[in-house]
Amino acid sequence: MADFWIILTGTLVAATCGVLGCFLVLRKMAMVGDAISHSVLPGIAIAFLISNSRDSILMLAGAAVLGLITVFLIQSLQNGGLQSDASIGIVFTALFAIGVILISRNAAHIDLDLDCVLFGEIAYVQWDTLIINGYDMGPAAVWLLGGTLLLVLVVIGLFYKQFKLCAFDPALAAAVGIPVALFHYLLMGLVSLSTVASFESVGAILVVGMLIVPASIAYLLTDRLSVMLIYSVLIGAVSSAGGYYAAKWLDASIAGSMITVAGLLFVLAFVFSPLHGLVARYQKRRSLKAASA
């Protein structure tokens, strides 16, 4: 049963991050996801200090606020003339450092392990269960991640056309009356929520792998957004299951193994993708040379 809960938790993390990661990759904002996954740490620490509890709702609220602040600061620095990569690096390292200081300075007063926040420990999810009226409802992480995934799917489903147009052609979206900035911050808010919901499972550092790698693989395999979303979720699920069994075999970190399996799948897609793979491009060049000869 423990295997089931661990794989299910990893799959929920991968599905939630994979759906949002598709839009980040298409909008060339993958590193913004990295920035958010690190910079929401102060929000979590402040929520702990204010409430003195590990209430998931407060964690989500604190992370969402800091995620939006992160995006706002990055956008402000870019508008001020700073390059995109420099803006992201300055904001997320500064906020992440503040979060580390808050946690390490108040570690004696709050039940928060810095290593757990950074790296996560998915093997323990089965022990932290949700109890309602005396009934054991299963791991709390599964319910939290399941609720987050449901919220993401509902929001993306309701505004799919708007998100799609903003991802492919923001200028056209603005021309037809779509509030591009609103959907930009809505997407960033969802990324923030998904990041903090995944903290205890895969940690702040590894969650960025789930945000970027499955979506990047799906991007190499198809040119249709709807198919890309499905591929991203399926690839994330395969990475979670494969990573868990690889970790058992190697006696290694489960979360790290999941990202490693995803990385291996990316290498395969990068080489053998029928659309953008190295083999396909090589064959295309050979065909063009043969046709011109």
Short mmCIF file of N, CA and C in Angstrom, two decimals, residues 57-144:
data_model
loop_
_atom_site.label_atom_id
_atom_site.label_comp_id
_atom_site.label_asym_id
_atom_site.label_seq_id
_atom_site.Cartn_x
_atom_site.Cartn_y
_atom_site.Cartn_z
N ILE A 57 -3.84 25.59 4.18
CA ILE A 57 -4.47 26.75 3.56
C ILE A 57 -3.61 27.99 3.74
N LEU A 58 -3.06 28.17 4.94
CA LEU A 58 -2.19 29.31 5.18
C LEU A 58 -0.91 29.21 4.36
N MET A 59 -0.38 27.99 4.22
CA MET A 59 0.80 27.79 3.39
C MET A 59 0.52 28.18 1.95
N LEU A 60 -0.63 27.74 1.44
CA LEU A 60 -0.99 28.06 0.06
C LEU A 60 -1.17 29.56 -0.12
N ALA A 61 -1.81 30.20 0.85
CA ALA A 61 -2.04 31.65 0.74
C ALA A 61 -0.72 32.41 0.76
N GLY A 62 0.17 32.03 1.69
CA GLY A 62 1.46 32.71 1.77
C GLY A 62 2.28 32.52 0.51
N ALA A 63 2.26 31.30 -0.03
CA ALA A 63 3.00 31.03 -1.26
C ALA A 63 2.43 31.79 -2.45
N ALA A 64 1.10 31.83 -2.53
CA ALA A 64 0.46 32.52 -3.65
C ALA A 64 0.82 34.00 -3.65
N VAL A 65 0.78 34.61 -2.47
CA VAL A 65 1.11 36.04 -2.37
C VAL A 65 2.56 36.29 -2.79
N LEU A 66 3.48 35.48 -2.26
CA LEU A 66 4.90 35.67 -2.62
C LEU A 66 5.16 35.35 -4.08
N GLY A 67 4.42 34.39 -4.63
CA GLY A 67 4.58 34.09 -6.05
C GLY A 67 4.19 35.26 -6.92
N LEU A 68 3.09 35.91 -6.59
CA LEU A 68 2.65 37.08 -7.35
C LEU A 68 3.62 38.25 -7.16
N ILE A 69 4.12 38.40 -5.93
CA ILE A 69 5.12 39.45 -5.68
C ILE A 69 6.37 39.20 -6.52
N THR A 70 6.76 37.93 -6.61
CA THR A 70 7.93 37.57 -7.42
C THR A 70 7.75 37.98 -8.88
N VAL A 71 6.60 37.61 -9.44
CA VAL A 71 6.33 37.95 -10.84
C VAL A 71 6.30 39.46 -11.04
N PHE A 72 5.68 40.17 -10.08
CA PHE A 72 5.59 41.64 -10.17
C PHE A 72 6.98 42.27 -10.15
N LEU A 73 7.84 41.78 -9.24
CA LEU A 73 9.19 42.34 -9.15
C LEU A 73 10.00 42.05 -10.40
N ILE A 74 9.89 40.81 -10.92
CA ILE A 74 10.61 40.47 -12.15
C ILE A 74 10.15 41.36 -13.30
N GLN A 75 8.82 41.53 -13.42
CA GLN A 75 8.27 42.36 -14.49
C GLN A 75 8.72 43.81 -14.34
N SER A 76 8.77 44.30 -13.10
CA SER A 76 9.18 45.68 -12.86
C SER A 76 10.63 45.91 -13.24
N LEU A 77 11.50 44.95 -12.90
CA LEU A 77 12.91 45.07 -13.26
C LEU A 77 13.11 45.02 -14.77
N GLN A 78 12.34 44.16 -15.44
CA GLN A 78 12.43 44.09 -16.90
C GLN A 78 11.96 45.39 -17.54
N ASN A 79 10.87 45.94 -17.02
CA ASN A 79 10.38 47.22 -17.55
C ASN A 79 11.36 48.36 -17.29
N GLY A 80 12.19 48.17 -16.24
CA GLY A 80 13.19 49.19 -15.93
C GLY A 80 14.45 49.08 -16.77
N GLY A 81 14.49 48.08 -17.68
CA GLY A 81 15.60 47.96 -18.60
C GLY A 81 16.55 46.82 -18.31
N LEU A 82 16.32 46.07 -17.22
CA LEU A 82 17.18 44.94 -16.90
C LEU A 82 16.80 43.74 -17.75
N GLN A 83 17.77 42.93 -18.13
CA GLN A 83 17.50 41.76 -18.95
C GLN A 83 16.69 40.73 -18.16
N SER A 84 15.97 39.89 -18.91
CA SER A 84 15.06 38.94 -18.30
C SER A 84 15.77 37.97 -17.36
N ASP A 85 16.88 37.37 -17.81
CA ASP A 85 17.57 36.39 -16.97
C ASP A 85 18.14 37.02 -15.71
N ALA A 86 18.65 38.25 -15.84
CA ALA A 86 19.18 38.95 -14.67
C ALA A 86 18.07 39.29 -13.68
N SER A 87 16.93 39.70 -14.19
CA SER A 87 15.79 40.03 -13.32
C SER A 87 15.35 38.81 -12.52
N ILE A 88 15.24 37.68 -13.21
CA ILE A 88 14.82 36.44 -12.54
C ILE A 88 15.84 36.04 -11.48
N GLY A 89 17.13 36.08 -11.84
CA GLY A 89 18.18 35.68 -10.90
C GLY A 89 18.21 36.54 -9.66
N ILE A 90 18.07 37.84 -9.82
CA ILE A 90 18.12 38.75 -8.67
C ILE A 90 16.95 38.53 -7.74
N VAL A 91 15.75 38.45 -8.30
CA VAL A 91 14.54 38.35 -7.47
C VAL A 91 14.48 37.02 -6.73
N PHE A 92 14.68 35.91 -7.46
CA PHE A 92 14.46 34.64 -6.77
C PHE A 92 15.57 34.31 -5.77
N THR A 93 16.82 34.72 -6.05
CA THR A 93 17.88 34.45 -5.07
C THR A 93 17.69 35.31 -3.82
N ALA A 94 17.28 36.56 -4.00
CA ALA A 94 17.07 37.45 -2.85
C ALA A 94 15.94 36.94 -1.97
N LEU A 95 14.79 36.61 -2.58
CA LEU A 95 13.66 36.14 -1.79
C LEU A 95 13.92 34.77 -1.17
N PHE A 96 14.59 33.89 -1.92
CA PHE A 96 14.90 32.58 -1.37
C PHE A 96 15.84 32.70 -0.18
N ALA A 97 16.81 33.60 -0.27
CA ALA A 97 17.73 33.81 0.84
C ALA A 97 17.00 34.33 2.07
N ILE A 98 16.04 35.22 1.84
CA ILE A 98 15.24 35.73 2.97
C ILE A 98 14.47 34.60 3.63
N GLY A 99 13.91 33.71 2.81
CA GLY A 99 13.17 32.57 3.36
C GLY A 99 14.07 31.65 4.17
N VAL A 100 15.28 31.38 3.67
CA VAL A 100 16.23 30.54 4.40
C VAL A 100 16.58 31.17 5.74
N ILE A 101 16.81 32.50 5.75
CA ILE A 101 17.15 33.20 6.99
C ILE A 101 15.99 33.11 7.99
N LEU A 102 14.76 33.32 7.51
CA LEU A 102 13.60 33.27 8.40
C LEU A 102 13.46 31.89 9.04
N ILE A 103 13.65 30.85 8.24
CA ILE A 103 13.50 29.49 8.76
C ILE A 103 14.63 29.14 9.72
N SER A 104 15.86 29.41 9.33
CA SER A 104 17.00 29.05 10.19
C SER A 104 17.01 29.89 11.47
N ARG A 105 16.56 31.15 11.37
CA ARG A 105 16.54 32.04 12.56
C ARG A 105 15.47 31.62 13.55
N ASN A 106 14.37 31.06 13.06
CA ASN A 106 13.26 30.72 13.94
C ASN A 106 13.00 29.22 14.00
N ALA A 107 14.01 28.43 13.66
CA ALA A 107 13.84 26.98 13.59
C ALA A 107 13.42 26.38 14.92
N ALA A 108 13.79 27.01 16.03
CA ALA A 108 13.44 26.48 17.34
C ALA A 108 11.98 26.70 17.69
N HIS A 109 11.32 27.61 16.96
CA HIS A 109 9.95 27.97 17.29
C HIS A 109 8.92 27.41 16.31
N ILE A 110 9.37 26.90 15.20
CA ILE A 110 8.43 26.37 14.22
C ILE A 110 8.83 24.97 13.79
N ASP A 111 7.84 24.17 13.46
CA ASP A 111 8.08 22.77 13.06
C ASP A 111 8.28 22.73 11.56
N LEU A 112 9.44 23.19 11.11
CA LEU A 112 9.72 23.24 9.69
C LEU A 112 11.18 22.90 9.45
N ASP A 113 11.42 21.84 8.74
CA ASP A 113 12.77 21.37 8.45
C ASP A 113 13.22 21.94 7.11
N LEU A 114 14.32 22.67 7.12
CA LEU A 114 14.81 23.31 5.90
C LEU A 114 15.16 22.30 4.84
N ASP A 115 15.78 21.17 5.23
CA ASP A 115 16.11 20.14 4.26
C ASP A 115 14.86 19.56 3.62
N CYS A 116 13.79 19.41 4.41
CA CYS A 116 12.53 18.89 3.86
C CYS A 116 11.95 19.86 2.85
N VAL A 117 12.05 21.16 3.16
CA VAL A 117 11.53 22.17 2.23
C VAL A 117 12.31 22.16 0.93
N LEU A 118 13.62 21.99 1.02
CA LEU A 118 14.47 22.04 -0.17
C LEU A 118 14.36 20.77 -1.00
N PHE A 119 14.39 19.61 -0.35
CA PHE A 119 14.50 18.36 -1.07
C PHE A 119 13.26 17.48 -0.97
N GLY A 120 12.42 17.68 0.06
CA GLY A 120 11.21 16.89 0.22
C GLY A 120 11.50 15.46 0.65
N GLU A 121 10.48 14.77 1.09
CA GLU A 121 10.63 13.35 1.42
C GLU A 121 9.31 12.65 1.17
N ILE A 122 9.16 12.20 -0.06
CA ILE A 122 7.90 11.62 -0.50
C ILE A 122 7.63 10.27 0.18
N ALA A 123 8.66 9.64 0.72
CA ALA A 123 8.47 8.33 1.35
C ALA A 123 7.65 8.41 2.61
N TYR A 124 7.52 9.62 3.19
CA TYR A 124 6.81 9.77 4.46
C TYR A 124 5.36 10.20 4.29
N VAL A 125 4.88 10.37 3.07
CA VAL A 125 3.53 10.91 2.89
C VAL A 125 2.47 9.99 3.48
N GLN A 126 2.72 8.70 3.50
CA GLN A 126 1.70 7.76 4.00
C GLN A 126 1.46 7.89 5.49
N TRP A 127 2.41 8.48 6.24
CA TRP A 127 2.27 8.56 7.69
C TRP A 127 1.51 9.81 8.12
N ASP A 128 1.49 10.85 7.30
CA ASP A 128 0.77 12.08 7.64
C ASP A 128 -0.62 12.01 7.01
N THR A 129 -1.58 11.46 7.77
CA THR A 129 -2.90 11.19 7.22
C THR A 129 -3.92 12.26 7.62
N LEU A 130 -4.99 12.34 6.86
CA LEU A 130 -6.08 13.26 7.13
C LEU A 130 -7.16 12.52 7.92
N ILE A 131 -7.47 13.04 9.11
CA ILE A 131 -8.47 12.42 9.98
C ILE A 131 -9.70 13.31 10.03
N ILE A 132 -10.85 12.77 9.64
CA ILE A 132 -12.12 13.50 9.69
C ILE A 132 -13.12 12.68 10.50
N ASN A 133 -13.57 13.27 11.62
CA ASN A 133 -14.53 12.59 12.50
C ASN A 133 -14.06 11.20 12.91
N GLY A 134 -12.75 11.08 13.13
CA GLY A 134 -12.20 9.81 13.57
C GLY A 134 -11.89 8.83 12.46
N TYR A 135 -12.20 9.20 11.21
CA TYR A 135 -11.94 8.30 10.08
C TYR A 135 -10.65 8.69 9.38
N ASP A 136 -9.84 7.71 9.11
CA ASP A 136 -8.58 7.93 8.38
C ASP A 136 -8.90 8.01 6.89
N MET A 137 -8.69 9.20 6.32
CA MET A 137 -9.03 9.44 4.92
C MET A 137 -7.84 9.23 3.97
N GLY A 138 -6.71 8.78 4.52
CA GLY A 138 -5.53 8.60 3.69
C GLY A 138 -4.56 9.76 3.83
N PRO A 139 -3.44 9.72 3.11
CA PRO A 139 -2.42 10.77 3.23
C PRO A 139 -2.97 12.16 2.95
N ALA A 140 -2.63 13.11 3.82
CA ALA A 140 -3.09 14.49 3.64
C ALA A 140 -2.52 15.09 2.36
N ALA A 141 -1.28 14.68 2.00
CA ALA A 141 -0.65 15.22 0.79
C ALA A 141 -1.45 14.87 -0.46
N VAL A 142 -2.04 13.67 -0.47
CA VAL A 142 -2.84 13.25 -1.63
C VAL A 142 -4.07 14.15 -1.78
N TRP A 143 -4.72 14.45 -0.67
CA TRP A 143 -5.89 15.33 -0.72
C TRP A 143 -5.51 16.75 -1.12
N LEU A 144 -4.40 17.24 -0.57
CA LEU A 144 -3.95 18.59 -0.90
C LEU A 144 -3.58 18.70 -2.38
#
